[in-house]
Amino acid sequence: MDKDRIAGSAKDFAGKVESTVGDMAGDAKTQAEGRAREAAGTVQNLYGQAKDAARDATDAAVNYAKDAYENSGDTVRSGQKAVAKTVQENPLGALLVAGGIGFALALLMTRPPRRPPPRWRYYG
């Protein structure tokens, strides 16, 4: 729990008490100060809640990244095994796929660069 949440709750409570005392005494100034303190406490409490939520989200993201990093080797190895098994079961299909990818890359790398469209100027 964030210290802003605690301080905000305390200010909110103190503001409610002060506002109630102002109501009972009929003092508009005390009542207004109490409502202002209550509002400031509510804002500070909400700020603390937002900080807690951001901290929790950051911790979850860090834990997810750590888990992904620790298990990435296993994932890569299992992917390599699956590809090797597929190639062993269907070598002709794998050869055709690799050739198609190579052909597409060759087309992309050898085509001429694009020219910008001509600029038309009107003189009038």
Short mmCIF file of C-alpha atoms in Angstrom, two decimals:
data_model
loop_
_atom_site.label_atom_id
_atom_site.label_comp_id
_atom_site.label_asym_id
_atom_site.label_seq_id
_atom_site.Cartn_x
_atom_site.Cartn_y
_atom_site.Cartn_z
CA MET A 1 0.00 0.00 0.00
CA ASP A 2 1.34 3.38 -0.98
CA LYS A 3 1.95 6.12 1.60
CA ASP A 4 -0.13 8.51 -0.53
CA ARG A 5 -3.14 6.26 -0.05
CA ILE A 6 -2.70 6.29 3.71
CA ALA A 7 -2.15 10.05 3.89
CA GLY A 8 -5.04 10.64 1.50
CA SER A 9 -7.40 8.54 3.57
CA ALA A 10 -6.33 10.40 6.72
CA LYS A 11 -6.90 13.80 5.06
CA ASP A 12 -10.25 12.62 3.73
CA PHE A 13 -11.36 11.52 7.19
CA ALA A 14 -10.08 14.72 8.83
CA GLY A 15 -11.88 16.77 6.19
CA LYS A 16 -15.15 14.94 6.86
CA VAL A 17 -14.79 15.55 10.59
CA GLU A 18 -13.96 19.21 10.07
CA SER A 19 -16.87 19.63 7.66
CA THR A 20 -19.26 18.00 10.13
CA VAL A 21 -18.00 20.25 12.95
CA GLY A 22 -18.54 23.25 10.67
CA ASP A 23 -22.10 22.05 9.93
CA MET A 24 -22.91 21.62 13.61
CA ALA A 25 -21.38 24.95 14.62
CA GLY A 26 -22.89 26.76 11.66
CA ASP A 27 -19.44 28.03 10.65
CA ALA A 28 -19.27 28.25 6.85
CA LYS A 29 -15.50 28.80 6.83
CA THR A 30 -14.78 25.62 8.84
CA GLN A 31 -17.25 23.72 6.70
CA ALA A 32 -15.58 24.90 3.48
CA GLU A 33 -12.09 24.13 4.79
CA GLY A 34 -13.27 20.64 5.75
CA ARG A 35 -14.68 19.99 2.30
CA ALA A 36 -11.45 21.26 0.70
CA ARG A 37 -9.35 18.97 2.91
CA GLU A 38 -11.69 16.08 2.12
CA ALA A 39 -11.29 16.70 -1.62
CA ALA A 40 -7.49 16.94 -1.29
CA GLY A 41 -7.48 13.67 0.64
CA THR A 42 -9.60 11.96 -2.00
CA VAL A 43 -7.27 13.16 -4.77
CA GLN A 44 -4.19 12.00 -2.86
CA ASN A 45 -5.81 8.63 -2.18
CA LEU A 46 -6.63 8.20 -5.89
CA TYR A 47 -3.05 9.16 -6.78
CA GLY A 48 -1.77 6.47 -4.41
CA GLN A 49 -4.12 3.92 -5.96
CA ALA A 50 -2.85 4.82 -9.43
CA LYS A 51 0.76 4.43 -8.27
CA ASP A 52 -0.07 1.03 -6.78
CA ALA A 53 -1.74 -0.08 -10.00
CA ALA A 54 1.23 1.08 -12.08
CA ARG A 55 3.65 -0.70 -9.75
CA ASP A 56 1.60 -3.91 -9.96
CA ALA A 57 1.46 -3.73 -13.76
CA THR A 58 5.21 -3.13 -13.94
CA ASP A 59 5.91 -6.07 -11.64
CA ALA A 60 3.66 -8.33 -13.71
CA ALA A 61 5.40 -7.25 -16.94
CA VAL A 62 8.85 -7.86 -15.43
CA ASN A 63 7.83 -11.30 -14.19
CA TYR A 64 6.37 -12.17 -17.60
CA ALA A 65 9.57 -11.04 -19.32
CA LYS A 66 11.71 -13.09 -16.92
CA ASP A 67 9.59 -16.18 -17.53
CA ALA A 68 9.76 -15.69 -21.29
CA TYR A 69 13.54 -15.25 -21.14
CA GLU A 70 14.03 -18.32 -18.97
CA ASN A 71 11.82 -20.51 -21.18
CA SER A 72 12.95 -19.15 -24.54
CA GLY A 73 15.63 -21.79 -24.97
CA ASP A 74 13.08 -24.56 -24.54
CA THR A 75 10.73 -22.95 -27.03
CA VAL A 76 13.44 -22.52 -29.66
CA ARG A 77 14.63 -26.10 -29.22
CA SER A 78 11.11 -27.50 -29.54
CA GLY A 79 10.54 -25.35 -32.66
CA GLN A 80 13.76 -26.62 -34.20
CA LYS A 81 12.74 -30.20 -33.50
CA ALA A 82 9.33 -29.65 -35.10
CA VAL A 83 10.89 -28.13 -38.24
CA ALA A 84 13.46 -30.94 -38.47
CA LYS A 85 10.72 -33.55 -38.13
CA THR A 86 8.61 -31.88 -40.84
CA VAL A 87 11.60 -31.70 -43.22
CA GLN A 88 12.42 -35.36 -42.59
CA GLU A 89 8.83 -36.41 -43.25
CA ASN A 90 8.39 -34.30 -46.41
CA PRO A 91 11.77 -33.30 -47.91
CA LEU A 92 10.36 -32.35 -51.33
CA GLY A 93 7.78 -29.98 -49.83
CA ALA A 94 10.43 -28.37 -47.63
CA LEU A 95 12.70 -27.92 -50.64
CA LEU A 96 9.91 -26.27 -52.65
CA VAL A 97 9.05 -23.90 -49.77
CA ALA A 98 12.71 -22.92 -49.33
CA GLY A 99 13.10 -22.38 -53.08
CA GLY A 100 9.95 -20.21 -53.18
CA ILE A 101 11.22 -18.06 -50.33
CA GLY A 102 14.60 -17.69 -52.03
CA PHE A 103 12.96 -16.75 -55.32
CA ALA A 104 10.78 -14.11 -53.64
CA LEU A 105 13.79 -12.62 -51.85
CA ALA A 106 15.75 -12.51 -55.09
CA LEU A 107 12.90 -10.64 -56.82
CA LEU A 108 12.70 -8.14 -54.00
CA MET A 109 16.43 -7.50 -53.94
CA THR A 110 16.98 -7.14 -57.69
CA ARG A 111 14.08 -4.94 -58.75
CA PRO A 112 14.88 -1.30 -59.55
CA PRO A 113 14.16 1.31 -56.90
CA ARG A 114 10.98 3.32 -57.10
CA ARG A 115 11.13 6.74 -58.62
CA PRO A 116 9.23 9.55 -57.01
CA PRO A 117 6.27 10.82 -59.03
CA PRO A 118 7.02 13.84 -61.21
CA ARG A 119 6.17 17.21 -59.82
CA TRP A 120 3.94 19.20 -62.08
CA ARG A 121 4.31 22.90 -62.00
CA TYR A 122 1.73 25.16 -63.45
CA TYR A 123 2.88 28.54 -64.55
CA GLY A 124 0.10 30.91 -65.10
#
